[in-house]
Short mmCIF file of C-alpha atoms in Angstrom, two decimals:
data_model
loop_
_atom_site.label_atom_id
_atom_site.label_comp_id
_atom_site.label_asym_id
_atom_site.label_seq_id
_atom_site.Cartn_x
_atom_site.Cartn_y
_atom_site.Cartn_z
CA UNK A 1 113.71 88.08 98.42
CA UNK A 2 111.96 89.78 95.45
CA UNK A 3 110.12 87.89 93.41
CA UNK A 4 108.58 87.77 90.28
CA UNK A 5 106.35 84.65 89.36
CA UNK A 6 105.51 83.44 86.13
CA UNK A 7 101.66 82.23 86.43
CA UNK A 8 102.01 79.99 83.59
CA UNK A 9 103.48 77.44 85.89
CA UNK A 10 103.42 78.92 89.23
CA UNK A 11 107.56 79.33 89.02
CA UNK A 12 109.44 81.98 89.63
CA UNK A 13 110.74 84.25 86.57
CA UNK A 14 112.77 86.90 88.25
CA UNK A 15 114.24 86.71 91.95
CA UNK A 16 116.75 89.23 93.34
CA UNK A 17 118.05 88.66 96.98
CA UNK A 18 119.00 91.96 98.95
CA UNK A 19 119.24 93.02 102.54
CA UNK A 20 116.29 94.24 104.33
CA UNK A 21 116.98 97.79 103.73
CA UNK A 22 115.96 98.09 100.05
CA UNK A 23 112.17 98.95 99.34
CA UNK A 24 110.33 96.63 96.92
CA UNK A 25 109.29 99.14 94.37
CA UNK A 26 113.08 100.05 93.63
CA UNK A 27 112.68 96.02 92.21
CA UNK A 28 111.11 97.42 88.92
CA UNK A 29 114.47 99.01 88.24
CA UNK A 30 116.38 95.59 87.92
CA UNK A 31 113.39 93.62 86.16
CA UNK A 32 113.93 93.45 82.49
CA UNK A 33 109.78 93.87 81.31
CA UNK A 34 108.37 91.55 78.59
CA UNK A 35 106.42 92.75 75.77
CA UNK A 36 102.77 91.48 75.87
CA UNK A 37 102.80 90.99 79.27
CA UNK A 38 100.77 91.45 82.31
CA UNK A 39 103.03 92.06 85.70
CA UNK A 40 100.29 91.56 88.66
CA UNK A 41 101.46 93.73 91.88
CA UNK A 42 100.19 94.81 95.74
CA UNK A 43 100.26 98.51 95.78
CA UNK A 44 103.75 98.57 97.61
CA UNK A 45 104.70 99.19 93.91
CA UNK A 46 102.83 101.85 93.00
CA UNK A 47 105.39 104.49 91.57
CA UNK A 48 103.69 106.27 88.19
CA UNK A 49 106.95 106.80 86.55
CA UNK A 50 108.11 103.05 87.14
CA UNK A 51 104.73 101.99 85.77
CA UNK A 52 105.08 103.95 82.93
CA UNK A 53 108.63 102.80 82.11
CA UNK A 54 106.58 99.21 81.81
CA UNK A 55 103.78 100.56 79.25
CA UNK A 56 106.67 102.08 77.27
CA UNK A 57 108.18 98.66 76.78
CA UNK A 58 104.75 97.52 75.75
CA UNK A 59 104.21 95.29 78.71
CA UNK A 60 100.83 95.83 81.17
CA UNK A 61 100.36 95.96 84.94
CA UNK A 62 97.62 95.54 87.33
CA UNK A 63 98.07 96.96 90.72
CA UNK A 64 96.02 98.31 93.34
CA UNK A 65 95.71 102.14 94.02
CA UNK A 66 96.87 103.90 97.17
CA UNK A 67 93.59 105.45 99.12
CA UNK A 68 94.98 108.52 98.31
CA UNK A 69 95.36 107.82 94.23
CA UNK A 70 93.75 111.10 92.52
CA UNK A 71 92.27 110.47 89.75
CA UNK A 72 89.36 111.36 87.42
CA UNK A 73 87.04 109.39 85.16
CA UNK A 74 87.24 109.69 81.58
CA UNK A 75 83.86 107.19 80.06
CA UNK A 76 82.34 104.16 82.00
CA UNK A 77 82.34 100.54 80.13
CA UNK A 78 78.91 98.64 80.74
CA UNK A 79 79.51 95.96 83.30
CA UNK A 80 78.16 92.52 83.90
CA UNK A 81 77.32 92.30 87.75
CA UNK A 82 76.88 88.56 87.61
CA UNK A 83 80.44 88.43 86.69
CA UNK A 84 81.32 90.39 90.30
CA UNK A 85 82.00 93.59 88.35
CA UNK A 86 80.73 97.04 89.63
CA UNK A 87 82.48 99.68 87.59
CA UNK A 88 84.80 99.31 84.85
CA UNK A 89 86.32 102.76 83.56
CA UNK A 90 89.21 104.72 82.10
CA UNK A 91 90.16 107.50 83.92
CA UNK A 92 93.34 110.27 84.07
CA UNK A 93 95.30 110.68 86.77
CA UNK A 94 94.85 113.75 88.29
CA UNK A 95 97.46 114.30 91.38
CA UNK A 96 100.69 116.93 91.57
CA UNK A 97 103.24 114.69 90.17
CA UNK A 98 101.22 111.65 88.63
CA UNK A 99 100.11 113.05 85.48
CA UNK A 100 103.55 114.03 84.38
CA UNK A 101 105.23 110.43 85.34
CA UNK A 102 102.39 108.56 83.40
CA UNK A 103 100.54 110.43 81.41
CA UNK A 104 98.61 108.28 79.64
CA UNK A 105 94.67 107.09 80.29
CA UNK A 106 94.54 103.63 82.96
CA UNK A 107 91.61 101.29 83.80
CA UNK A 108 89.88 101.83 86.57
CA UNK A 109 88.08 98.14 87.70
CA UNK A 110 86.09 97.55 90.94
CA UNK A 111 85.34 93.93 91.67
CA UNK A 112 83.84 92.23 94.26
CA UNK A 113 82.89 88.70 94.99
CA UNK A 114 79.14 87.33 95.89
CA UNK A 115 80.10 84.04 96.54
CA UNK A 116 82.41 84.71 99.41
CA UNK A 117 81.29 88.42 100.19
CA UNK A 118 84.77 89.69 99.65
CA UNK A 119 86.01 92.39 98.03
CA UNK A 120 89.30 92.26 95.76
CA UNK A 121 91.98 92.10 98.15
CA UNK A 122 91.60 94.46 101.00
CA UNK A 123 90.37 97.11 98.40
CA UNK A 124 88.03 96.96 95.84
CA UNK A 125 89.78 98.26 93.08
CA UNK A 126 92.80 97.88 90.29
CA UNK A 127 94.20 100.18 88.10
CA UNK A 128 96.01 98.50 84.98
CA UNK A 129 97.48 99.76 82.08
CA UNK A 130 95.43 97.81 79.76
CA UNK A 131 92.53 100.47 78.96
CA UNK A 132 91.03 98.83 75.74
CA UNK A 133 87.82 97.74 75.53
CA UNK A 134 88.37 94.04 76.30
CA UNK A 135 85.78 93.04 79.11
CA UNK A 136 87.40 92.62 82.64
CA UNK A 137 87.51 88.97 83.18
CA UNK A 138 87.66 87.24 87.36
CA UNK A 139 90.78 85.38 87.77
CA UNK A 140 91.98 83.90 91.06
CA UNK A 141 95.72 84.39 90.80
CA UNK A 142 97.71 82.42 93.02
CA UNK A 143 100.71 84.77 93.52
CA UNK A 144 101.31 83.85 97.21
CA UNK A 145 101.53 80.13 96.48
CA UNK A 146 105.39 80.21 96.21
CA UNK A 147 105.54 82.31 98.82
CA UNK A 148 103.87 80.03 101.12
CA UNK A 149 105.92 77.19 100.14
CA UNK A 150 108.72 79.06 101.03
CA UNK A 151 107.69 79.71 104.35
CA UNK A 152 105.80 76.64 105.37
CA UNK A 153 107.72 73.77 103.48
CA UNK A 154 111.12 74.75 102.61
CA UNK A 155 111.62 76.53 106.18
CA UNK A 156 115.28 78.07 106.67
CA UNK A 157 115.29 77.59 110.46
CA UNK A 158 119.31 78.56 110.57
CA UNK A 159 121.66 79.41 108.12
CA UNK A 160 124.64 77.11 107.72
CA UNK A 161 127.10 80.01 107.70
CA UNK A 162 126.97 83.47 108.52
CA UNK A 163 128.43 85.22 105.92
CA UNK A 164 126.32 86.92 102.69
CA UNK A 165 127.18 84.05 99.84
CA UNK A 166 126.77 81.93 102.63
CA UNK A 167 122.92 82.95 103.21
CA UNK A 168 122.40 83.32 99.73
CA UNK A 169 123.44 80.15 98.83
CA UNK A 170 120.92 78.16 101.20
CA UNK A 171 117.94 80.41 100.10
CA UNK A 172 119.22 79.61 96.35
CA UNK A 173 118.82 75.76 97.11
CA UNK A 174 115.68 75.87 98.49
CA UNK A 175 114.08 78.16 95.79
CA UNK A 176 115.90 75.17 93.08
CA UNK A 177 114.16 72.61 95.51
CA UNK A 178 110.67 74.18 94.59
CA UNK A 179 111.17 74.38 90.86
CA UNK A 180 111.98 70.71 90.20
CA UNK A 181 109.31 69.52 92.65
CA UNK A 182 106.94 71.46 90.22
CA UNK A 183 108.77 70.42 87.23
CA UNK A 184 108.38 66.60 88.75
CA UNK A 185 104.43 67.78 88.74
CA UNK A 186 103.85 68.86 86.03
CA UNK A 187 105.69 66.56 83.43
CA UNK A 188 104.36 63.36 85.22
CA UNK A 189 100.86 65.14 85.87
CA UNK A 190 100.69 64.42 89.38
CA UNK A 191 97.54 65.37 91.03
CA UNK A 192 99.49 65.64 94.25
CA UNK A 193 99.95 69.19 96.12
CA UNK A 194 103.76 70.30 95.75
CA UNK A 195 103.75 69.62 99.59
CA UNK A 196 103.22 65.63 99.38
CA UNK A 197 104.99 65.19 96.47
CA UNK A 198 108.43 67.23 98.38
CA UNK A 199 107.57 64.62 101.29
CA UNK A 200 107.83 61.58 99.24
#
C-alpha cells in the first residue's frame, strides 16, 4: 500500500494498492502534486528527475539523501544551534546524471536533536526543494502514525477471499475504518488516542 498522508489531519490523501513487485518511487508517477505544497519522503524516493517533475508543478519536497548523493555547496545560511540546527545551505548537485534531471539549486539542512541525542532519522541530513531564505524550522512529523494503526489496530490477520478485488476490498475497509474514527476525533474533540476511541 502506498501512501500519501495529509499532515493536516493525520489522514491519508493519496493511497494506491499494488502487488509487491512495484518499487515505491515509481508512486510519484501516479500522484497528482499540489501547488504550494510540501511532500515529506524516506530516501526510497530519491529519483532527481521525479523530484524535479514536483518543483515544476510548484510543489516542494523534503527527503533524505542517499550516502552516496554528490553534491557541492553553493553559500551557507547562519544557523541557530539552540534550535538543533548545524548547517543550513544551498548546494548543486554534482553527480553523472543528477545535474541534468534537476538542475536547479536544493537545501542542504543537517539537524540534530540535544534533547534526545538523536540525529534526524538515521541520517542527519535533508535535501528539499525549498532553497529560500526562510529559516529551517524542527517539526516532529508523525508520518508513521497511520501506518502503525494499520498494523497494530486494524490487523488483517486473513483475507476473506483470495482473489485481487477480494484483498483489496478488506484493506479498503479498514483504511475507511481509520478515517471516520479520526473524523469522530476530531469533530467531537476527543482527547482520546484513535486506539481507545476504535475500542469503544
Amino acid at each position: 500500500m502506498h501512501t500519501q498522508i495529509d499532515l493536516r489531519g493525520n489522514i491519508p490523501s493519496f493511497i494506491h494498492i499494488s502487488d509487491g513487485k512495484m518499487h515505491e518511487v515509481n508512486v510519484l508517477d501516479l500522484m497528482t502534486p499540489e501547488p504550494g505544497s510540501f511532500t515529506i519522503m524516506d530516501r526510497g524516493f530519491l529519483d532527481f528527475a521525479r523530484l524535479y517533475r514536483l518543483t515544476q508543478a510548484g510543489a516542494f519536497f523534503v527527503i533524505r539523501p542517499k550516502k552516496n548523493t554528490l553534491f557541492k555547496r553553493v553559500y551557507s545560511r547562519p544557523v541557530d544551534k539552540t534550535a538543533g540546527l548545524r548547517c543550513d545551505q544551498t548546494v548543486r548537485l554534482t553527480g553523472t546524471k543528477s545535474p541534468d534531471d534537476y538542475p536547479q539549486y536544493l537545501r542542504y539542512v543537517v539537524f540534530y536533536d540535544e534533547k534526545t541525542d538523536k540525529r534526524l532519522g538515521s541520517s542527519p541530513t535533508i535535501l528539499s526543494s525549498r532553497s529560500g531564505h526562510r529559516p529551517a524550522l524542527q517539526s516532529r512529523w508523525q508520518v508513521e502514525l497511520f501506518f502503525k494503526w494499520i498494523k497494530q489496530h486494524l490487523r488483517i490477520k486473513a483475507f476473506f477471499g483470495i482473489n485481487e478485488n477480494a484483498a483489496k476490498a478488506q484493506i479498503w475497509i479498514a483504511i475507511s475504518v481509520y478515517v471516520l474514527v479520526a473524523i469522530v476525533k476530531k469533530r467531537l474533540g476527543i482527547e482520546a488516542s484513535l486506539y481507545t476511541i476504535l475500542q469503544i
